[in-house]
PDB file of C-alpha atoms and ligand atoms in Angstrom:
ATOM      1  CA  UNK A   1      16.598   4.137  11.090  1.00  0.00           C
ATOM      2  CA  UNK A   2      13.090   4.813  12.388  1.00  0.00           C
ATOM      3  CA  UNK A   3      11.532   8.265  12.222  1.00  0.00           C
ATOM      4  CA  UNK A   4       8.688   9.274  14.510  1.00  0.00           C
ATOM      5  CA  UNK A   5       5.744  10.841  12.659  1.00  0.00           C
ATOM      6  CA  UNK A   6       3.283  10.956  15.560  1.00  0.00           C
ATOM      7  CA  UNK A   7       3.163   9.883  19.182  1.00  0.00           C
ATOM      8  CA  UNK A   8       3.918   6.153  19.129  1.00  0.00           C
ATOM      9  CA  UNK A   9       3.992   5.919  15.329  1.00  0.00           C
ATOM     10  CA  UNK A  10       7.287   5.535  13.485  1.00  0.00           C
ATOM     11  CA  UNK A  11       8.177   4.871   9.884  1.00  0.00           C
ATOM     12  CA  UNK A  12      11.062   3.544   7.877  1.00  0.00           C
ATOM     13  CA  UNK A  13      11.402   4.541   4.235  1.00  0.00           C
ATOM     14  CA  UNK A  14      12.976   1.906   2.017  1.00  0.00           C
ATOM     15  CA  UNK A  15      15.517   2.640  -0.681  1.00  0.00           C
ATOM     16  CA  UNK A  16      13.139   0.755  -2.969  1.00  0.00           C
ATOM     17  CA  UNK A  17      10.388   2.937  -4.393  1.00  0.00           C
ATOM     18  CA  UNK A  18      10.197   5.105  -1.255  1.00  0.00           C
ATOM     19  CA  UNK A  19       8.210   2.311   0.421  1.00  0.00           C
ATOM     20  CA  UNK A  20       7.116   3.132   3.948  1.00  0.00           C
ATOM     21  CA  UNK A  21       7.036   0.550   6.714  1.00  0.00           C
ATOM     22  CA  UNK A  22       4.971   1.734   9.676  1.00  0.00           C
ATOM     23  CA  UNK A  23       5.546   0.815  13.318  1.00  0.00           C
ATOM     24  CA  UNK A  24       2.771   1.446  15.848  1.00  0.00           C
ATOM     25  CA  UNK A  25       3.625   1.097  19.518  1.00  0.00           C
ATOM     26  CA  UNK A  26       1.233  -0.942  21.614  1.00  0.00           C
ATOM     27  CA  UNK A  27       1.274  -2.034  25.231  1.00  0.00           C
ATOM     28  CA  UNK A  28       3.438  -5.144  24.876  1.00  0.00           C
ATOM     29  CA  UNK A  29       5.093  -4.545  21.530  1.00  0.00           C
ATOM     30  CA  UNK A  30       4.534  -3.093  18.097  1.00  0.00           C
ATOM     31  CA  UNK A  31       2.289  -3.580  15.110  1.00  0.00           C
ATOM     32  CA  UNK A  32       4.242  -3.569  11.856  1.00  0.00           C
ATOM     33  CA  UNK A  33       2.369  -2.450   8.750  1.00  0.00           C
ATOM     34  CA  UNK A  34       3.860  -3.316   5.321  1.00  0.00           C
ATOM     35  CA  UNK A  35       7.249  -4.321   6.806  1.00  0.00           C
ATOM     36  CA  UNK A  36       9.488  -3.349   3.920  1.00  0.00           C
ATOM     37  CA  UNK A  37      11.153  -4.718   0.835  1.00  0.00           C
ATOM     38  CA  UNK A  38      14.905  -5.282   1.127  1.00  0.00           C
ATOM     39  CA  UNK A  39      16.088  -8.043   3.443  1.00  0.00           C
ATOM     40  CA  UNK A  40      18.843  -6.029   5.095  1.00  0.00           C
ATOM     41  CA  UNK A  41      16.442  -3.176   5.795  1.00  0.00           C
ATOM     42  CA  UNK A  42      13.905  -5.463   7.474  1.00  0.00           C
ATOM     43  CA  UNK A  43      16.715  -7.122   9.471  1.00  0.00           C
ATOM     44  CA  UNK A  44      17.949  -3.700  10.626  1.00  0.00           C
ATOM     45  CA  UNK A  45      14.399  -2.744  11.549  1.00  0.00           C
ATOM     46  CA  UNK A  46      14.106  -5.957  13.569  1.00  0.00           C
ATOM     47  CA  UNK A  47      17.364  -5.120  15.360  1.00  0.00           C
ATOM     48  CA  UNK A  48      16.221  -1.595  16.157  1.00  0.00           C
ATOM     49  CA  UNK A  49      12.969  -2.879  17.585  1.00  0.00           C
ATOM     50  CA  UNK A  50      14.810  -5.453  19.647  1.00  0.00           C
ATOM     51  CA  UNK A  51      17.101  -2.760  21.064  1.00  0.00           C
ATOM     52  CA  UNK A  52      14.063  -0.685  21.942  1.00  0.00           C
ATOM     53  CA  UNK A  53      12.650  -3.715  23.768  1.00  0.00           C
ATOM     54  CA  UNK A  54       9.674  -3.698  21.417  1.00  0.00           C
ATOM     55  CA  UNK A  55       8.887  -7.091  19.934  1.00  0.00           C
ATOM     56  CA  UNK A  56       6.637  -7.280  16.893  1.00  0.00           C
ATOM     57  CA  UNK A  57       3.307  -8.554  18.226  1.00  0.00           C
ATOM     58  CA  UNK A  58       1.301  -8.236  15.007  1.00  0.00           C
ATOM     59  CA  UNK A  59       1.725  -7.468  11.334  1.00  0.00           C
ATOM     60  CA  UNK A  60      -0.604  -6.106   8.674  1.00  0.00           C
ATOM     61  CA  UNK A  61      -0.386  -6.023   4.882  1.00  0.00           C
ATOM     62  CA  UNK A  62      -2.428  -3.260   3.278  1.00  0.00           C
ATOM     63  CA  UNK A  63      -2.930  -5.192   0.046  1.00  0.00           C
ATOM     64  CA  UNK A  64      -1.928  -8.298  -1.883  1.00  0.00           C
ATOM     65  CA  UNK A  65       0.990  -6.939  -3.897  1.00  0.00           C
ATOM     66  CA  UNK A  66       4.428  -8.457  -3.360  1.00  0.00           C
ATOM     67  CA  UNK A  67       6.051  -5.301  -1.987  1.00  0.00           C
ATOM     68  CA  UNK A  68       3.498  -5.212   0.852  1.00  0.00           C
ATOM     69  CA  UNK A  69       3.497  -8.935   1.690  1.00  0.00           C
ATOM     70  CA  UNK A  70       7.097  -9.485   2.731  1.00  0.00           C
ATOM     71  CA  UNK A  71       8.474 -10.504   6.100  1.00  0.00           C
ATOM     72  CA  UNK A  72      11.874 -11.281   7.599  1.00  0.00           C
ATOM     73  CA  UNK A  73      12.570 -14.185   9.978  1.00  0.00           C
ATOM     74  CA  UNK A  74      14.147 -11.799  12.495  1.00  0.00           C
ATOM     75  CA  UNK A  75      10.837  -9.996  12.839  1.00  0.00           C
ATOM     76  CA  UNK A  76       9.553 -13.105  14.588  1.00  0.00           C
ATOM     77  CA  UNK A  77       6.401 -15.126  14.230  1.00  0.00           C
ATOM     78  CA  UNK A  78       3.629 -12.735  15.245  1.00  0.00           C
ATOM     79  CA  UNK A  79       0.278 -13.116  13.471  1.00  0.00           C
ATOM     80  CA  UNK A  80       0.148 -11.214  10.206  1.00  0.00           C
ATOM     81  CA  UNK A  81      -3.181  -9.886   9.019  1.00  0.00           C
ATOM     82  CA  UNK A  82      -4.838  -8.471   5.951  1.00  0.00           C
ATOM     83  CA  UNK A  83      -8.454  -8.148   4.901  1.00  0.00           C
ATOM     84  CA  UNK A  84     -10.212 -11.418   4.064  1.00  0.00           C
ATOM     85  CA  UNK A  85     -10.229 -10.406   0.433  1.00  0.00           C
ATOM     86  CA  UNK A  86      -6.518  -9.619   0.552  1.00  0.00           C
ATOM     87  CA  UNK A  87      -5.755 -13.026   2.064  1.00  0.00           C
ATOM     88  CA  UNK A  88      -8.000 -14.818  -0.430  1.00  0.00           C
ATOM     89  CA  UNK A  89      -6.247 -13.057  -3.304  1.00  0.00           C
ATOM     90  CA  UNK A  90      -2.874 -14.116  -1.938  1.00  0.00           C
ATOM     91  CA  UNK A  91      -4.079 -17.718  -1.742  1.00  0.00           C
ATOM     92  CA  UNK A  92      -5.314 -17.563  -5.342  1.00  0.00           C
ATOM     93  CA  UNK A  93      -2.170 -16.000  -6.713  1.00  0.00           C
ATOM     94  CA  UNK A  94       0.405 -17.781  -4.582  1.00  0.00           C
ATOM     95  CA  UNK A  95      -0.822 -21.350  -4.330  1.00  0.00           C
ATOM     96  CA  UNK A  96       2.625 -22.982  -4.474  1.00  0.00           C
ATOM     97  CA  UNK A  97       6.367 -22.505  -4.807  1.00  0.00           C
ATOM     98  CA  UNK A  98       6.112 -22.091  -8.571  1.00  0.00           C
ATOM     99  CA  UNK A  99       3.906 -19.059  -8.036  1.00  0.00           C
ATOM    100  CA  UNK A 100       6.601 -17.573  -5.836  1.00  0.00           C
ATOM    101  CA  UNK A 101       9.052 -17.963  -8.693  1.00  0.00           C
ATOM    102  CA  UNK A 102       6.638 -15.967 -10.844  1.00  0.00           C
ATOM    103  CA  UNK A 103       6.596 -13.245  -8.195  1.00  0.00           C
ATOM    104  CA  UNK A 104      10.370 -13.060  -8.468  1.00  0.00           C
ATOM    105  CA  UNK A 105       9.900 -12.123 -12.111  1.00  0.00           C
ATOM    106  CA  UNK A 106       7.888  -9.069 -11.061  1.00  0.00           C
ATOM    107  CA  UNK A 107      10.699  -7.757  -8.886  1.00  0.00           C
ATOM    108  CA  UNK A 108      13.205  -5.415 -10.524  1.00  0.00           C
ATOM    109  CA  UNK A 109      16.275  -7.528 -11.392  1.00  0.00           C
ATOM    110  CA  UNK A 110      18.682  -5.188  -9.594  1.00  0.00           C
ATOM    111  CA  UNK A 111      17.095  -5.911  -6.209  1.00  0.00           C
ATOM    112  CA  UNK A 112      15.557  -9.380  -6.591  1.00  0.00           C
ATOM    113  CA  UNK A 113      18.505 -11.034  -4.823  1.00  0.00           C
ATOM    114  CA  UNK A 114      17.895  -8.812  -1.813  1.00  0.00           C
ATOM    115  CA  UNK A 115      14.182  -9.542  -1.437  1.00  0.00           C
ATOM    116  CA  UNK A 116      13.476 -12.476   0.902  1.00  0.00           C
ATOM    117  CA  UNK A 117      10.491 -14.400  -0.474  1.00  0.00           C
ATOM    118  CA  UNK A 118      10.363 -17.325   1.993  1.00  0.00           C
ATOM    119  CA  UNK A 119       7.730 -15.709   4.204  1.00  0.00           C
ATOM    120  CA  UNK A 120       5.891 -13.907   1.403  1.00  0.00           C
ATOM    121  CA  UNK A 121       2.145 -13.577   1.840  1.00  0.00           C
ATOM    122  CA  UNK A 122       1.605 -15.549   5.049  1.00  0.00           C
ATOM    123  CA  UNK A 123      -1.322 -13.392   6.106  1.00  0.00           C
ATOM    124  CA  UNK A 124      -4.485 -14.331   7.953  1.00  0.00           C
ATOM    125  CA  UNK A 125      -7.628 -12.754   6.564  1.00  0.00           C
ATOM    126  CA  UNK A 126      -9.740 -10.678   8.924  1.00  0.00           C
ATOM    127  CA  UNK A 127     -13.450 -11.130   8.162  1.00  0.00           C
ATOM    128  CA  UNK A 128     -15.126  -8.059   6.682  1.00  0.00           C
ATOM    129  CA  UNK A 129     -17.109  -7.451   9.884  1.00  0.00           C
ATOM    130  CA  UNK A 130     -13.864  -7.026  11.860  1.00  0.00           C
ATOM    131  CA  UNK A 131     -13.580  -3.248  11.913  1.00  0.00           C
ATOM    132  CA  UNK A 132     -10.354  -2.985  13.892  1.00  0.00           C
ATOM    133  CA  UNK A 133      -7.019  -4.742  14.014  1.00  0.00           C
ATOM    134  CA  UNK A 134      -7.132  -7.280  16.861  1.00  0.00           C
ATOM    135  CA  UNK A 135      -4.175  -6.298  19.017  1.00  0.00           C
ATOM    136  CA  UNK A 136      -3.181  -4.750  22.328  1.00  0.00           C
ATOM    137  CA  UNK A 137      -2.559  -1.163  21.294  1.00  0.00           C
ATOM    138  CA  UNK A 138      -4.298   1.960  20.019  1.00  0.00           C
ATOM    139  CA  UNK A 139      -7.525   1.322  18.133  1.00  0.00           C
ATOM    140  CA  UNK A 140      -6.805   0.968  14.450  1.00  0.00           C
ATOM    141  CA  UNK A 141      -9.750   1.100  12.098  1.00  0.00           C
ATOM    142  CA  UNK A 142      -9.590  -0.923   8.903  1.00  0.00           C
ATOM    143  CA  UNK A 143     -10.974   1.051   5.964  1.00  0.00           C
ATOM    144  CA  UNK A 144     -11.374  -1.495   3.196  1.00  0.00           C
ATOM    145  CA  UNK A 145     -12.130  -0.427  -0.353  1.00  0.00           C
ATOM    146  CA  UNK A 146     -11.748  -1.638  -3.917  1.00  0.00           C
ATOM    147  CA  UNK A 147      -9.283   0.566  -5.722  1.00  0.00           C
ATOM    148  CA  UNK A 148      -5.633  -0.312  -6.208  1.00  0.00           C
ATOM    149  CA  UNK A 149      -5.838  -4.032  -5.415  1.00  0.00           C
ATOM    150  CA  UNK A 150      -8.460  -6.507  -4.161  1.00  0.00           C
ATOM    151  CA  UNK A 151      -9.158  -6.043  -0.465  1.00  0.00           C
ATOM    152  CA  UNK A 152      -7.001  -2.925  -0.238  1.00  0.00           C
ATOM    153  CA  UNK A 153      -7.142  -1.361   3.236  1.00  0.00           C
ATOM    154  CA  UNK A 154      -6.172   1.993   4.642  1.00  0.00           C
ATOM    155  CA  UNK A 155      -5.699   2.104   8.405  1.00  0.00           C
ATOM    156  CA  UNK A 156      -6.890   4.935  10.601  1.00  0.00           C
ATOM    157  CA  UNK A 157      -5.128   5.321  13.944  1.00  0.00           C
ATOM    158  CA  UNK A 158      -7.653   7.797  15.246  1.00  0.00           C
ATOM    159  CA  UNK A 159      -6.181   8.609  18.643  1.00  0.00           C
ATOM    160  CA  UNK A 160      -2.813   9.369  17.021  1.00  0.00           C
ATOM    161  CA  UNK A 161      -4.305  11.302  14.109  1.00  0.00           C
ATOM    162  CA  UNK A 162      -2.594   9.073  11.550  1.00  0.00           C
ATOM    163  CA  UNK A 163      -3.916   7.654   8.291  1.00  0.00           C
ATOM    164  CA  UNK A 164      -1.850   4.851   6.773  1.00  0.00           C
ATOM    165  CA  UNK A 165      -3.060   4.963   3.190  1.00  0.00           C
ATOM    166  CA  UNK A 166      -1.496   1.900   1.567  1.00  0.00           C
ATOM    167  CA  UNK A 167      -0.999   2.554  -2.132  1.00  0.00           C
ATOM    168  CA  UNK A 168      -3.423   5.479  -2.233  1.00  0.00           C
ATOM    169  CA  UNK A 169      -2.726   9.226  -1.801  1.00  0.00           C
ATOM    170  CA  UNK A 170       0.924   9.157  -2.819  1.00  0.00           C
ATOM    171  CA  UNK A 171       2.799  12.297  -3.762  1.00  0.00           C
ATOM    172  CA  UNK A 172       5.030  10.345  -6.164  1.00  0.00           C
ATOM    173  CA  UNK A 173       2.839   7.598  -7.656  1.00  0.00           C
ATOM    174  CA  UNK A 174      -0.236   8.234  -9.771  1.00  0.00           C
ATOM    175  CA  UNK A 175      -3.328   6.204  -8.846  1.00  0.00           C
ATOM    176  CA  UNK A 176      -2.816   2.717 -10.195  1.00  0.00           C
ATOM    177  CA  UNK A 177      -6.174   1.132 -10.829  1.00  0.00           C
ATOM    178  CA  UNK A 178      -7.033  -2.525 -10.450  1.00  0.00           C
ATOM    179  CA  UNK A 179      -8.174  -2.915 -14.047  1.00  0.00           C
ATOM    180  CA  UNK A 180      -8.816  -6.654 -13.912  1.00  0.00           C
ATOM    181  CA  UNK A 181     -10.268  -7.195 -10.462  1.00  0.00           C
ATOM    182  CA  UNK A 182     -13.429  -5.122 -10.672  1.00  0.00           C
ATOM    183  CA  UNK A 183     -16.350  -4.347 -12.968  1.00  0.00           C
ATOM    184  CA  UNK A 184     -15.914  -0.568 -12.773  1.00  0.00           C
ATOM    185  CA  UNK A 185     -12.372   0.372 -11.750  1.00  0.00           C
ATOM    186  CA  UNK A 186     -12.926   4.101 -12.250  1.00  0.00           C
ATOM    187  CA  UNK A 187     -16.063   4.316 -10.118  1.00  0.00           C
ATOM    188  CA  UNK A 188     -14.536   2.008  -7.493  1.00  0.00           C
ATOM    189  CA  UNK A 189     -11.490   4.232  -7.235  1.00  0.00           C
ATOM    190  CA  UNK A 190     -13.622   7.370  -6.914  1.00  0.00           C
ATOM    191  CA  UNK A 191     -15.739   5.659  -4.247  1.00  0.00           C
ATOM    192  CA  UNK A 192     -12.572   4.736  -2.348  1.00  0.00           C
ATOM    193  CA  UNK A 193     -11.401   8.359  -2.437  1.00  0.00           C
ATOM    194  CA  UNK A 194     -14.786   9.459  -1.084  1.00  0.00           C
ATOM    195  CA  UNK A 195     -14.490   6.878   1.682  1.00  0.00           C
ATOM    196  CA  UNK A 196     -11.024   8.111   2.658  1.00  0.00           C
ATOM    197  CA  UNK A 197     -12.204  11.702   2.465  1.00  0.00           C
ATOM    198  CA  UNK A 198     -15.010  10.901   4.877  1.00  0.00           C
ATOM    199  CA  UNK A 199     -12.684   9.130   7.303  1.00  0.00           C
ATOM    200  CA  UNK A 200      -9.750  11.529   7.248  1.00  0.00           C
ATOM    201  CA  UNK A 201     -11.339  14.683   8.669  1.00  0.00           C
ATOM    202  CA  UNK A 202      -9.236  14.679  11.840  1.00  0.00           C
ATOM    203  CA  UNK A 203      -6.042  13.262  10.397  1.00  0.00           C
ATOM    204  CA  UNK A 204      -2.813  15.171  11.092  1.00  0.00           C
ATOM    205  CA  UNK A 205      -0.387  12.769   9.458  1.00  0.00           C
ATOM    206  CA  UNK A 206      -0.781  10.867   6.213  1.00  0.00           C
ATOM    207  CA  UNK A 207       1.576   7.966   5.489  1.00  0.00           C
ATOM    208  CA  UNK A 208       1.365   6.619   1.932  1.00  0.00           C
ATOM    209  CA  UNK A 209       2.737   3.217   0.952  1.00  0.00           C
ATOM    210  CA  UNK A 210       5.248   4.992  -1.277  1.00  0.00           C
ATOM    211  CA  UNK A 211       6.397   8.598  -1.087  1.00  0.00           C
ATOM    212  CA  UNK A 212       6.427  11.365   1.484  1.00  0.00           C
ATOM    213  CA  UNK A 213       4.335  11.687   4.588  1.00  0.00           C
ATOM    214  CA  UNK A 214       2.036  14.697   4.636  1.00  0.00           C
ATOM    215  CA  UNK A 215       0.146  16.865   7.082  1.00  0.00           C
ATOM    216  CA  UNK A 216      -3.572  17.605   7.294  1.00  0.00           C
ATOM    217  CA  UNK A 217      -3.434  19.921   4.269  1.00  0.00           C
ATOM    218  CA  UNK A 218      -1.844  17.157   2.223  1.00  0.00           C
ATOM    219  CA  UNK A 219      -4.704  14.745   2.936  1.00  0.00           C
ATOM    220  CA  UNK A 220      -7.106  17.087   1.169  1.00  0.00           C
ATOM    221  CA  UNK A 221      -4.614  18.021  -1.561  1.00  0.00           C
ATOM    222  CA  UNK A 222      -3.766  14.439  -2.419  1.00  0.00           C
ATOM    223  CA  UNK A 223      -7.389  13.310  -2.472  1.00  0.00           C
ATOM    224  CA  UNK A 224      -8.098  16.164  -4.903  1.00  0.00           C
ATOM    225  CA  UNK A 225      -5.025  15.328  -6.984  1.00  0.00           C
ATOM    226  CA  UNK A 226      -5.887  11.633  -7.200  1.00  0.00           C
ATOM    227  CA  UNK A 227      -9.497  12.428  -8.078  1.00  0.00           C
ATOM    228  CA  UNK A 228      -8.362  14.792 -10.829  1.00  0.00           C
ATOM    229  CA  UNK A 229      -6.103  12.062 -12.199  1.00  0.00           C
ATOM    230  CA  UNK A 230      -8.908   9.484 -12.218  1.00  0.00           C
ATOM    231  CA  UNK A 231     -11.273  11.949 -13.886  1.00  0.00           C
ATOM    232  CA  UNK A 232      -8.658  12.689 -16.560  1.00  0.00           C
ATOM    233  CA  UNK A 233      -8.183   8.959 -17.085  1.00  0.00           C
ATOM    234  CA  UNK A 234     -11.936   8.371 -17.312  1.00  0.00           C
ATOM    235  CA  UNK A 235     -12.508  11.198 -19.758  1.00  0.00           C
ATOM    236  CA  UNK A 236      -9.242  10.631 -21.655  1.00  0.00           C
ATOM    237  CA  UNK A 237      -8.378  14.273 -21.013  1.00  0.00           C
ATOM    238  CA  UNK A 238      -4.925  15.704 -21.355  1.00  0.00           C
ATOM    239  CA  UNK A 239      -3.155  15.120 -18.110  1.00  0.00           C
ATOM    240  CA  UNK A 240      -1.606  17.870 -16.032  1.00  0.00           C
ATOM    241  CA  UNK A 241      -0.367  15.794 -13.119  1.00  0.00           C
ATOM    242  CA  UNK A 242       3.013  16.748 -11.672  1.00  0.00           C
ATOM    243  CA  UNK A 243       3.732  13.090 -10.838  1.00  0.00           C
ATOM    244  CA  UNK A 244       4.023  12.247 -14.526  1.00  0.00           C
ATOM    245  CA  UNK A 245       4.860  15.758 -15.735  1.00  0.00           C
ATOM    246  CA  UNK A 246       8.148  16.895 -17.241  1.00  0.00           C
ATOM    247  CA  UNK A 247       9.535  17.982 -13.858  1.00  0.00           C
ATOM    248  CA  UNK A 248       8.857  14.646 -12.138  1.00  0.00           C
ATOM    249  CA  UNK A 249      12.010  12.913 -10.957  1.00  0.00           C
ATOM    250  CA  UNK A 250      10.524   9.831  -9.302  1.00  0.00           C
ATOM    251  CA  UNK A 251       9.805   6.941 -11.663  1.00  0.00           C
ATOM    252  CA  UNK A 252      10.290   8.996 -14.791  1.00  0.00           C
ATOM    253  CA  UNK A 253      11.454   5.875 -16.643  1.00  0.00           C
ATOM    254  CA  UNK A 254       8.323   3.861 -15.925  1.00  0.00           C
ATOM    255  CA  UNK A 255       5.420   5.919 -14.566  1.00  0.00           C
ATOM    256  CA  UNK A 256       4.488   7.426 -17.964  1.00  0.00           C
ATOM    257  CA  UNK A 257       4.254   3.827 -19.210  1.00  0.00           C
ATOM    258  CA  UNK A 258       1.914   2.944 -16.345  1.00  0.00           C
ATOM    259  CA  UNK A 259      -0.285   5.873 -17.297  1.00  0.00           C
ATOM    260  CA  UNK A 260      -0.311   4.870 -20.983  1.00  0.00           C
ATOM    261  CA  UNK A 261      -1.220   1.270 -20.110  1.00  0.00           C
ATOM    262  CA  UNK A 262      -4.071   2.437 -17.888  1.00  0.00           C
ATOM    263  CA  UNK A 263      -5.457   4.558 -20.731  1.00  0.00           C
ATOM    264  CA  UNK A 264      -5.186   1.625 -23.140  1.00  0.00           C
ATOM    265  CA  UNK A 265      -6.656  -0.823 -20.652  1.00  0.00           C
ATOM    266  CA  UNK A 266      -9.689   1.379 -20.058  1.00  0.00           C
ATOM    267  CA  UNK A 267     -10.179   1.998 -23.770  1.00  0.00           C
ATOM    268  CA  UNK A 268     -10.083  -1.743 -24.390  1.00  0.00           C
ATOM    269  CA  UNK A 269     -12.657  -2.365 -21.668  1.00  0.00           C
ATOM    270  CA  UNK A 270     -15.087   0.213 -22.975  1.00  0.00           C
ATOM    271  CA  UNK A 271     -14.521  -1.187 -26.471  1.00  0.00           C
ATOM    272  CA  UNK A 272     -15.413  -4.709 -25.395  1.00  0.00           C
ATOM    273  CA  UNK A 273     -18.445  -3.471 -23.444  1.00  0.00           C
ATOM    274  CA  UNK A 274     -19.764  -1.912 -26.639  1.00  0.00           C
ATOM    275  CA  UNK A 275     -19.410  -5.069 -28.651  1.00  0.00           C
ATOM    276  CA  UNK A 276     -22.802  -6.680 -29.178  1.00  0.00           C
ATOM    277  CA  UNK A 277     -23.196 -10.238 -27.959  1.00  0.00           C
TER     278      UNK A 277
HETATM  279 ZN1  LIG B   1       3.172  -0.792  -3.390  1.00  0.00          ZN
END
């Protein structure tokens, strides 16, 4: 079920929302980034890794959204990391079992039975000064930024030429801004795109959290596409984005709604900013 995208880097694409789990081979086992969504898929991934003689020695969640915080018991009990801000957000939002029940309400009803929530969000925060994932494998740089979610991180596996982008730079999802977690979501998102642009000069393979992998040309194209979307959102311009255009097939039932809510949310913010007092 795993597909190699670069030397020592493999991915599995979930049936849910084209979510990509990323496996990076290290010396004594693998790092698993955003393990997946459906229980049977994560169990199959665990089996495949076991057959390859590659235990999971570390995990990483790119950001504190439920579909990136899951884990399956068969993946074992390796340390799971996220940025400090990611881990703090998980602690705030998931303080107890009742909070987990609320998470279940966010999951599409047709799959909720198949999503194992027992090990949701058990991530250890890496302090901001930790620039690399602490593990025995290729150097993986943590590129933290404020854009899609608090403490969102892209991961740069420089020696393999791979950028794991989390929920940025997707070919199927429009940029989804964190409208509540930051004072200036538009400028934060643009700053994050500049940061990724600066880091991705030598990248050959781009792996988004959802959607298709891309080559070097796609890194540039998707940064440009996401920037154009954010500019259109900021300026309330008419959108010409293929991801929410008439020919889009992915998410056509719900992505236009996401776009409309982002427009409304930003209009409301600028309205409240203008209110005296
Ligand atoms: Zn996601």
